[in-house]
Amino acid sequence: NLKGYTTFLTQHYDNPKSSVGKQYCDVMMKRRGLDKPACKEVNTFIHGTKNNIIAVCTASGGKDYGKGLRISLRPFTVTTCKHKGGSTRPPCKYSDNKSSRYIVIACNQDGKPVHFDESL
Ligand code: UDP
Ligand code: UDP
C-alpha cells in the first residue's frame, strides 16, 4: 500500500543528506517524528535517489535475501542513528555513523519499499 511507502520515505529517505549541522541524527530523528512517543532505538537514513532505492525491489537493483526481503546489488551511502543514554523520552540523543552499505529492505506488491531491515 501507498501508506507503507510514504512511511518508509519519512523514516528512511534523506537525499541529498540534509545539512542540519553537526548533530545530524538528533535533528533528523526529531524532524521525522521518530522521537515520539519514545526515542526510536535505531534508524537508518539512506542518501540515495528514490529511483535507485525503488530499484532494489527489482532485478536491476536488488536480489532476494530470504524472508521476503531484498538486498541491494550496490552499496548506498547511509547514516545510521543509534540512541544513546538511558532515557527513552525526548529530547533524544543519537550517535551518527555514516557509511557505505548494502541495504536490506522489504517491498510491497507495487514494488515500493515499505520496511528497512538492516544494512551490511
Ligand atoms: N532499523 C533501522 N536500521 C537498522 C536496524 C533497524 O532503521 O540498521 C529500524 C527499522 O525501522 C526497523 C526497526 O529499526 O524496522 C526495528 O528494528 P528491529 O526489527 O531490529 O527491531 P528492534 O530489535 O530494534 O526492536
Ligand atoms: N514489514 C515487512 N517485512 C518485514 C518487516 C516489516 O513486510 O520483515 C512491513 C510491515 O508489515 C509494515 C512495513 O513493513 O507494513 C513497515 O514496517 P515498519 O513500520 O516497522 O517500518 P520500518 O521501520 O520497518 O521501516
mmCIF file with all atom_site columns, C-alpha atoms and ligand atoms in Angstrom:
data_model
loop_
_atom_site.group_PDB
_atom_site.id
_atom_site.type_symbol
_atom_site.label_atom_id
_atom_site.label_alt_id
_atom_site.label_comp_id
_atom_site.label_asym_id
_atom_site.label_entity_id
_atom_site.label_seq_id
_atom_site.pdbx_PDB_ins_code
_atom_site.Cartn_x
_atom_site.Cartn_y
_atom_site.Cartn_z
_atom_site.occupancy
_atom_site.B_iso_or_equiv
_atom_site.pdbx_formal_charge
_atom_site.auth_seq_id
_atom_site.auth_comp_id
_atom_site.auth_asym_id
_atom_site.auth_atom_id
_atom_site.pdbx_PDB_model_num
ATOM   1   C CA  . ASN A 1 1   ? 0.000  0.000   0.000   1.00 0.00 ? 1   ASN A CA  1
ATOM   2   C CA  . LEU A 1 2   ? 0.949  3.619   -0.552  1.00 0.00 ? 2   LEU A CA  1
ATOM   3   C CA  . LYS A 1 3   ? 0.997  4.475   3.137   1.00 0.00 ? 3   LYS A CA  1
ATOM   4   C CA  . GLY A 1 4   ? 3.762  1.972   3.698   1.00 0.00 ? 4   GLY A CA  1
ATOM   5   C CA  . TYR A 1 5   ? 5.929  3.615   1.046   1.00 0.00 ? 5   TYR A CA  1
ATOM   6   C CA  . THR A 1 6   ? 5.225  7.083   2.391   1.00 0.00 ? 6   THR A CA  1
ATOM   7   C CA  . THR A 1 7   ? 6.147  5.966   5.882   1.00 0.00 ? 7   THR A CA  1
ATOM   8   C CA  . PHE A 1 8   ? 9.335  4.374   4.532   1.00 0.00 ? 8   PHE A CA  1
ATOM   9   C CA  . LEU A 1 9   ? 10.340 7.646   2.894   1.00 0.00 ? 9   LEU A CA  1
ATOM   10  C CA  . THR A 1 10  ? 9.671  9.600   6.082   1.00 0.00 ? 10  THR A CA  1
ATOM   11  C CA  . GLN A 1 11  ? 11.714 7.196   8.182   1.00 0.00 ? 11  GLN A CA  1
ATOM   12  C CA  . HIS A 1 12  ? 14.497 6.174   5.841   1.00 0.00 ? 12  HIS A CA  1
ATOM   13  C CA  . TYR A 1 13  ? 14.968 8.514   2.865   1.00 0.00 ? 13  TYR A CA  1
ATOM   14  C CA  . ASP A 1 14  ? 17.139 11.638  3.004   1.00 0.00 ? 14  ASP A CA  1
ATOM   15  C CA  . ASN A 1 15  ? 18.805 12.575  -0.272  1.00 0.00 ? 15  ASN A CA  1
ATOM   16  C CA  . PRO A 1 16  ? 20.879 14.554  -0.595  1.00 0.00 ? 16  PRO A CA  1
ATOM   17  C CA  . LYS A 1 17  ? 21.827 14.318  3.058   1.00 0.00 ? 17  LYS A CA  1
ATOM   18  C CA  . SER A 1 18  ? 20.239 17.271  4.835   1.00 0.00 ? 18  SER A CA  1
ATOM   19  C CA  . SER A 1 19  ? 22.613 19.979  6.042   1.00 0.00 ? 19  SER A CA  1
ATOM   20  C CA  . VAL A 1 20  ? 21.356 20.384  9.561   1.00 0.00 ? 20  VAL A CA  1
ATOM   21  C CA  . GLY A 1 21  ? 24.592 20.930  11.410  1.00 0.00 ? 21  GLY A CA  1
ATOM   22  C CA  . LYS A 1 22  ? 26.823 18.730  13.455  1.00 0.00 ? 22  LYS A CA  1
ATOM   23  C CA  . GLN A 1 23  ? 24.124 16.715  15.256  1.00 0.00 ? 23  GLN A CA  1
ATOM   24  C CA  . TYR A 1 24  ? 22.528 15.222  12.144  1.00 0.00 ? 24  TYR A CA  1
ATOM   25  C CA  . CYS A 1 25  ? 20.770 12.365  13.907  1.00 0.00 ? 25  CYS A CA  1
ATOM   26  C CA  . ASP A 1 26  ? 19.426 14.421  16.805  1.00 0.00 ? 26  ASP A CA  1
ATOM   27  C CA  . VAL A 1 27  ? 17.903 16.897  14.354  1.00 0.00 ? 27  VAL A CA  1
ATOM   28  C CA  . MET A 1 28  ? 16.626 14.374  11.812  1.00 0.00 ? 28  MET A CA  1
ATOM   29  C CA  . MET A 1 29  ? 15.106 11.918  14.275  1.00 0.00 ? 29  MET A CA  1
ATOM   30  C CA  . LYS A 1 30  ? 13.084 14.778  15.733  1.00 0.00 ? 30  LYS A CA  1
ATOM   31  C CA  . ARG A 1 31  ? 12.237 16.313  12.353  1.00 0.00 ? 31  ARG A CA  1
ATOM   32  C CA  . ARG A 1 32  ? 10.903 12.980  11.074  1.00 0.00 ? 32  ARG A CA  1
ATOM   33  C CA  . GLY A 1 33  ? 8.885  12.354  14.234  1.00 0.00 ? 33  GLY A CA  1
ATOM   34  C CA  . LEU A 1 34  ? 10.951 9.382   15.343  1.00 0.00 ? 34  LEU A CA  1
ATOM   35  C CA  . ASP A 1 35  ? 11.391 10.808  18.840  1.00 0.00 ? 35  ASP A CA  1
ATOM   36  C CA  . LYS A 1 36  ? 7.748  10.164  19.711  1.00 0.00 ? 36  LYS A CA  1
ATOM   37  C CA  . PRO A 1 37  ? 6.207  8.604   21.734  1.00 0.00 ? 37  PRO A CA  1
ATOM   38  C CA  . ALA A 1 38  ? 9.673  7.341   22.710  1.00 0.00 ? 38  ALA A CA  1
ATOM   39  C CA  . CYS A 1 39  ? 13.098 7.685   21.168  1.00 0.00 ? 39  CYS A CA  1
ATOM   40  C CA  . LYS A 1 40  ? 13.411 5.132   18.360  1.00 0.00 ? 40  LYS A CA  1
ATOM   41  C CA  . GLU A 1 41  ? 16.444 2.964   19.162  1.00 0.00 ? 41  GLU A CA  1
ATOM   42  C CA  . VAL A 1 42  ? 17.982 2.572   15.718  1.00 0.00 ? 42  VAL A CA  1
ATOM   43  C CA  . ASN A 1 43  ? 17.116 4.250   12.446  1.00 0.00 ? 43  ASN A CA  1
ATOM   44  C CA  . THR A 1 44  ? 18.890 4.400   9.111   1.00 0.00 ? 44  THR A CA  1
ATOM   45  C CA  . PHE A 1 45  ? 18.630 7.240   6.602   1.00 0.00 ? 45  PHE A CA  1
ATOM   46  C CA  . ILE A 1 46  ? 19.507 6.387   3.005   1.00 0.00 ? 46  ILE A CA  1
ATOM   47  C CA  . HIS A 1 47  ? 21.301 9.059   0.981   1.00 0.00 ? 47  HIS A CA  1
ATOM   48  C CA  . GLY A 1 48  ? 20.334 7.700   -2.413  1.00 0.00 ? 48  GLY A CA  1
ATOM   49  C CA  . THR A 1 49  ? 17.786 8.603   -5.045  1.00 0.00 ? 49  THR A CA  1
ATOM   50  C CA  . LYS A 1 50  ? 14.216 7.317   -4.807  1.00 0.00 ? 50  LYS A CA  1
ATOM   51  C CA  . ASN A 1 51  ? 14.722 5.661   -8.192  1.00 0.00 ? 51  ASN A CA  1
ATOM   52  C CA  . ASN A 1 52  ? 17.801 3.804   -7.010  1.00 0.00 ? 52  ASN A CA  1
ATOM   53  C CA  . ILE A 1 53  ? 16.122 2.726   -3.779  1.00 0.00 ? 53  ILE A CA  1
ATOM   54  C CA  . ILE A 1 54  ? 12.978 1.568   -5.587  1.00 0.00 ? 54  ILE A CA  1
ATOM   55  C CA  . ALA A 1 55  ? 15.197 -0.362  -7.983  1.00 0.00 ? 55  ALA A CA  1
ATOM   56  C CA  . VAL A 1 56  ? 16.259 -2.604  -5.100  1.00 0.00 ? 56  VAL A CA  1
ATOM   57  C CA  . CYS A 1 57  ? 12.737 -4.043  -5.382  1.00 0.00 ? 57  CYS A CA  1
ATOM   58  C CA  . THR A 1 58  ? 13.553 -5.112  -8.958  1.00 0.00 ? 58  THR A CA  1
ATOM   59  C CA  . ALA A 1 59  ? 16.156 -7.320  -10.605 1.00 0.00 ? 59  ALA A CA  1
ATOM   60  C CA  . SER A 1 60  ? 18.107 -4.267  -11.804 1.00 0.00 ? 60  SER A CA  1
ATOM   61  C CA  . GLY A 1 61  ? 18.951 -3.064  -8.311  1.00 0.00 ? 61  GLY A CA  1
ATOM   62  C CA  . GLY A 1 62  ? 18.415 -5.909  -5.875  1.00 0.00 ? 62  GLY A CA  1
ATOM   63  C CA  . LYS A 1 63  ? 18.069 -9.597  -5.278  1.00 0.00 ? 63  LYS A CA  1
ATOM   64  C CA  . ASP A 1 64  ? 16.136 -11.865 -2.929  1.00 0.00 ? 64  ASP A CA  1
ATOM   65  C CA  . TYR A 1 65  ? 17.536 -12.121 0.556   1.00 0.00 ? 65  TYR A CA  1
ATOM   66  C CA  . GLY A 1 66  ? 15.030 -14.538 2.072   1.00 0.00 ? 66  GLY A CA  1
ATOM   67  C CA  . LYS A 1 67  ? 12.030 -13.948 4.349   1.00 0.00 ? 67  LYS A CA  1
ATOM   68  C CA  . GLY A 1 68  ? 10.521 -11.617 1.777   1.00 0.00 ? 68  GLY A CA  1
ATOM   69  C CA  . LEU A 1 69  ? 13.498 -9.277  1.951   1.00 0.00 ? 69  LEU A CA  1
ATOM   70  C CA  . ARG A 1 70  ? 15.674 -7.805  -0.810  1.00 0.00 ? 70  ARG A CA  1
ATOM   71  C CA  . ILE A 1 71  ? 19.322 -6.791  -0.658  1.00 0.00 ? 71  ILE A CA  1
ATOM   72  C CA  . SER A 1 72  ? 20.750 -4.076  -2.884  1.00 0.00 ? 72  SER A CA  1
ATOM   73  C CA  . LEU A 1 73  ? 23.248 -5.048  -5.580  1.00 0.00 ? 73  LEU A CA  1
ATOM   74  C CA  . ARG A 1 74  ? 25.277 -1.924  -4.841  1.00 0.00 ? 74  ARG A CA  1
ATOM   75  C CA  . PRO A 1 75  ? 26.041 -0.149  -1.590  1.00 0.00 ? 75  PRO A CA  1
ATOM   76  C CA  . PHE A 1 76  ? 24.276 3.065   -0.652  1.00 0.00 ? 76  PHE A CA  1
ATOM   77  C CA  . THR A 1 77  ? 25.626 5.869   1.473   1.00 0.00 ? 77  THR A CA  1
ATOM   78  C CA  . VAL A 1 78  ? 23.615 5.673   4.688   1.00 0.00 ? 78  VAL A CA  1
ATOM   79  C CA  . THR A 1 79  ? 23.619 7.269   8.100   1.00 0.00 ? 79  THR A CA  1
ATOM   80  C CA  . THR A 1 80  ? 22.588 5.034   10.963  1.00 0.00 ? 80  THR A CA  1
ATOM   81  C CA  . CYS A 1 81  ? 21.401 6.779   14.093  1.00 0.00 ? 81  CYS A CA  1
ATOM   82  C CA  . LYS A 1 82  ? 21.715 4.956   17.395  1.00 0.00 ? 82  LYS A CA  1
ATOM   83  C CA  . HIS A 1 83  ? 20.009 6.163   20.534  1.00 0.00 ? 83  HIS A CA  1
ATOM   84  C CA  . LYS A 1 84  ? 22.396 6.802   23.382  1.00 0.00 ? 84  LYS A CA  1
ATOM   85  C CA  . GLY A 1 85  ? 21.842 7.321   27.063  1.00 0.00 ? 85  GLY A CA  1
ATOM   86  C CA  . GLY A 1 86  ? 19.340 5.864   29.474  1.00 0.00 ? 86  GLY A CA  1
ATOM   87  C CA  . SER A 1 87  ? 16.251 7.952   28.873  1.00 0.00 ? 87  SER A CA  1
ATOM   88  C CA  . THR A 1 88  ? 13.938 6.847   26.096  1.00 0.00 ? 88  THR A CA  1
ATOM   89  C CA  . ARG A 1 89  ? 11.955 10.064  26.320  1.00 0.00 ? 89  ARG A CA  1
ATOM   90  C CA  . PRO A 1 90  ? 12.642 13.183  24.268  1.00 0.00 ? 90  PRO A CA  1
ATOM   91  C CA  . PRO A 1 91  ? 14.864 15.084  23.833  1.00 0.00 ? 91  PRO A CA  1
ATOM   92  C CA  . CYS A 1 92  ? 16.522 12.084  22.189  1.00 0.00 ? 92  CYS A CA  1
ATOM   93  C CA  . LYS A 1 93  ? 20.280 11.921  21.795  1.00 0.00 ? 93  LYS A CA  1
ATOM   94  C CA  . TYR A 1 94  ? 21.869 9.883   18.999  1.00 0.00 ? 94  TYR A CA  1
ATOM   95  C CA  . SER A 1 95  ? 25.236 8.835   17.714  1.00 0.00 ? 95  SER A CA  1
ATOM   96  C CA  . ASP A 1 96  ? 25.792 9.164   13.953  1.00 0.00 ? 96  ASP A CA  1
ATOM   97  C CA  . ASN A 1 97  ? 27.513 6.616   11.745  1.00 0.00 ? 97  ASN A CA  1
ATOM   98  C CA  . LYS A 1 98  ? 27.789 7.419   8.042   1.00 0.00 ? 98  LYS A CA  1
ATOM   99  C CA  . SER A 1 99  ? 28.996 4.588   5.824   1.00 0.00 ? 99  SER A CA  1
ATOM   100 C CA  . SER A 1 100 ? 28.580 2.787   2.526   1.00 0.00 ? 100 SER A CA  1
ATOM   101 C CA  . ARG A 1 101 ? 26.432 -0.324  2.926   1.00 0.00 ? 101 ARG A CA  1
ATOM   102 C CA  . TYR A 1 102 ? 24.200 -2.793  1.176   1.00 0.00 ? 102 TYR A CA  1
ATOM   103 C CA  . ILE A 1 103 ? 20.621 -2.204  2.295   1.00 0.00 ? 103 ILE A CA  1
ATOM   104 C CA  . VAL A 1 104 ? 18.123 -4.935  3.164   1.00 0.00 ? 104 VAL A CA  1
ATOM   105 C CA  . ILE A 1 105 ? 14.504 -3.884  2.677   1.00 0.00 ? 105 ILE A CA  1
ATOM   106 C CA  . ALA A 1 106 ? 11.015 -5.286  2.175   1.00 0.00 ? 106 ALA A CA  1
ATOM   107 C CA  . CYS A 1 107 ? 8.949  -4.197  -0.822  1.00 0.00 ? 107 CYS A CA  1
ATOM   108 C CA  . ASN A 1 108 ? 5.188  -4.174  -1.273  1.00 0.00 ? 108 ASN A CA  1
ATOM   109 C CA  . GLN A 1 109 ? 3.206  -5.681  -4.137  1.00 0.00 ? 109 GLN A CA  1
ATOM   110 C CA  . ASP A 1 110 ? 3.567  -2.444  -6.090  1.00 0.00 ? 110 ASP A CA  1
ATOM   111 C CA  . GLY A 1 111 ? 7.341  -2.785  -5.985  1.00 0.00 ? 111 GLY A CA  1
ATOM   112 C CA  . LYS A 1 112 ? 7.812  0.019   -3.477  1.00 0.00 ? 112 LYS A CA  1
ATOM   113 C CA  . PRO A 1 113 ? 9.971  -0.193  -0.316  1.00 0.00 ? 113 PRO A CA  1
ATOM   114 C CA  . VAL A 1 114 ? 7.967  -0.432  2.913   1.00 0.00 ? 114 VAL A CA  1
ATOM   115 C CA  . HIS A 1 115 ? 10.430 -1.692  5.531   1.00 0.00 ? 115 HIS A CA  1
ATOM   116 C CA  . PHE A 1 116 ? 14.103 -1.156  6.310   1.00 0.00 ? 116 PHE A CA  1
ATOM   117 C CA  . ASP A 1 117 ? 15.552 -4.301  7.825   1.00 0.00 ? 117 ASP A CA  1
ATOM   118 C CA  . GLU A 1 118 ? 19.329 -3.813  8.099   1.00 0.00 ? 118 GLU A CA  1
ATOM   119 C CA  . SER A 1 119 ? 22.448 -2.786  6.237   1.00 0.00 ? 119 SER A CA  1
ATOM   120 C CA  . LEU A 1 120 ? 25.585 -4.839  5.668   1.00 0.00 ? 120 LEU A CA  1
HETATM 121 N N1  . UDP B 2 .   ? 16.276 -0.128  11.851  1.00 0.00 ? 1   UDP B N1  1
HETATM 122 C C1  . UDP B 2 .   ? 16.973 0.710   11.011  1.00 0.00 ? 1   UDP B C1  1
HETATM 123 N N2  . UDP B 2 .   ? 18.263 0.386   10.696  1.00 0.00 ? 1   UDP B N2  1
HETATM 124 C C2  . UDP B 2 .   ? 18.878 -0.727  11.160  1.00 0.00 ? 1   UDP B C2  1
HETATM 125 C C3  . UDP B 2 .   ? 18.151 -1.575  12.013  1.00 0.00 ? 1   UDP B C3  1
HETATM 126 C C4  . UDP B 2 .   ? 16.864 -1.243  12.338  1.00 0.00 ? 1   UDP B C4  1
HETATM 127 O O1  . UDP B 2 .   ? 16.443 1.705   10.547  1.00 0.00 ? 1   UDP B O1  1
HETATM 128 O O2  . UDP B 2 .   ? 20.054 -0.958  10.819  1.00 0.00 ? 1   UDP B O2  1
HETATM 129 C C5  . UDP B 2 .   ? 14.907 0.236   12.197  1.00 0.00 ? 1   UDP B C5  1
HETATM 130 C C6  . UDP B 2 .   ? 13.900 -0.251  11.195  1.00 0.00 ? 1   UDP B C6  1
HETATM 131 O O3  . UDP B 2 .   ? 12.942 0.758   11.019  1.00 0.00 ? 1   UDP B O3  1
HETATM 132 C C7  . UDP B 2 .   ? 13.318 -1.458  11.880  1.00 0.00 ? 1   UDP B C7  1
HETATM 133 C C8  . UDP B 2 .   ? 13.346 -1.031  13.302  1.00 0.00 ? 1   UDP B C8  1
HETATM 134 O O4  . UDP B 2 .   ? 14.558 -0.307  13.450  1.00 0.00 ? 1   UDP B O4  1
HETATM 135 O O5  . UDP B 2 .   ? 12.014 -1.729  11.463  1.00 0.00 ? 1   UDP B O5  1
HETATM 136 C C9  . UDP B 2 .   ? 13.320 -2.167  14.292  1.00 0.00 ? 1   UDP B C9  1
HETATM 137 O O6  . UDP B 2 .   ? 14.471 -2.942  14.156  1.00 0.00 ? 1   UDP B O6  1
HETATM 138 P P1  . UDP B 2 .   ? 14.448 -4.457  14.535  1.00 0.00 ? 1   UDP B P1  1
HETATM 139 O O7  . UDP B 2 .   ? 13.460 -5.153  13.682  1.00 0.00 ? 1   UDP B O7  1
HETATM 140 O O8  . UDP B 2 .   ? 15.840 -4.960  14.528  1.00 0.00 ? 1   UDP B O8  1
HETATM 141 O O9  . UDP B 2 .   ? 13.834 -4.457  15.995  1.00 0.00 ? 1   UDP B O9  1
HETATM 142 P P2  . UDP B 2 .   ? 14.480 -3.968  17.356  1.00 0.00 ? 1   UDP B P2  1
HETATM 143 O O10 . UDP B 2 .   ? 15.174 -5.143  17.911  1.00 0.00 ? 1   UDP B O10 1
HETATM 144 O O11 . UDP B 2 .   ? 15.392 -2.808  17.063  1.00 0.00 ? 1   UDP B O11 1
HETATM 145 O O12 . UDP B 2 .   ? 13.280 -3.541  18.156  1.00 0.00 ? 1   UDP B O12 1
HETATM 146 N N1  . UDP B 2 .   ? 7.294  -5.485  7.030   1.00 0.00 ? 2   UDP B N1  1
HETATM 147 C C1  . UDP B 2 .   ? 7.555  -6.454  6.086   1.00 0.00 ? 2   UDP B C1  1
HETATM 148 N N2  . UDP B 2 .   ? 8.530  -7.377  6.330   1.00 0.00 ? 2   UDP B N2  1
HETATM 149 C C2  . UDP B 2 .   ? 9.254  -7.345  7.465   1.00 0.00 ? 2   UDP B C2  1
HETATM 150 C C3  . UDP B 2 .   ? 9.002  -6.356  8.413   1.00 0.00 ? 2   UDP B C3  1
HETATM 151 C C4  . UDP B 2 .   ? 8.010  -5.442  8.164   1.00 0.00 ? 2   UDP B C4  1
HETATM 152 O O1  . UDP B 2 .   ? 6.937  -6.508  5.039   1.00 0.00 ? 2   UDP B O1  1
HETATM 153 O O2  . UDP B 2 .   ? 10.138 -8.209  7.630   1.00 0.00 ? 2   UDP B O2  1
HETATM 154 C C5  . UDP B 2 .   ? 6.283  -4.484  6.750   1.00 0.00 ? 2   UDP B C5  1
HETATM 155 C C6  . UDP B 2 .   ? 5.341  -4.267  7.890   1.00 0.00 ? 2   UDP B C6  1
HETATM 156 O O3  . UDP B 2 .   ? 4.269  -5.147  7.829   1.00 0.00 ? 2   UDP B O3  1
HETATM 157 C C7  . UDP B 2 .   ? 4.886  -2.839  7.658   1.00 0.00 ? 2   UDP B C7  1
HETATM 158 C C8  . UDP B 2 .   ? 6.021  -2.207  6.892   1.00 0.00 ? 2   UDP B C8  1
HETATM 159 O O4  . UDP B 2 .   ? 6.921  -3.254  6.550   1.00 0.00 ? 2   UDP B O4  1
HETATM 160 O O5  . UDP B 2 .   ? 3.739  -2.795  6.859   1.00 0.00 ? 2   UDP B O5  1
HETATM 161 C C9  . UDP B 2 .   ? 6.717  -1.121  7.653   1.00 0.00 ? 2   UDP B C9  1
HETATM 162 O O6  . UDP B 2 .   ? 7.200  -1.636  8.861   1.00 0.00 ? 2   UDP B O6  1
HETATM 163 P P1  . UDP B 2 .   ? 7.658  -0.625  9.997   1.00 0.00 ? 2   UDP B P1  1
HETATM 164 O O7  . UDP B 2 .   ? 6.544  0.296   10.328  1.00 0.00 ? 2   UDP B O7  1
HETATM 165 O O8  . UDP B 2 .   ? 8.266  -1.419  11.082  1.00 0.00 ? 2   UDP B O8  1
HETATM 166 O O9  . UDP B 2 .   ? 8.702  0.254   9.221   1.00 0.00 ? 2   UDP B O9  1
HETATM 167 P P2  . UDP B 2 .   ? 10.243 0.064   9.277   1.00 0.00 ? 2   UDP B P2  1
HETATM 168 O O10 . UDP B 2 .   ? 10.635 0.815   10.477  1.00 0.00 ? 2   UDP B O10 1
HETATM 169 O O11 . UDP B 2 .   ? 10.485 -1.379  9.360   1.00 0.00 ? 2   UDP B O11 1
HETATM 170 O O12 . UDP B 2 .   ? 10.818 0.645   8.048   1.00 0.00 ? 2   UDP B O12 1
#
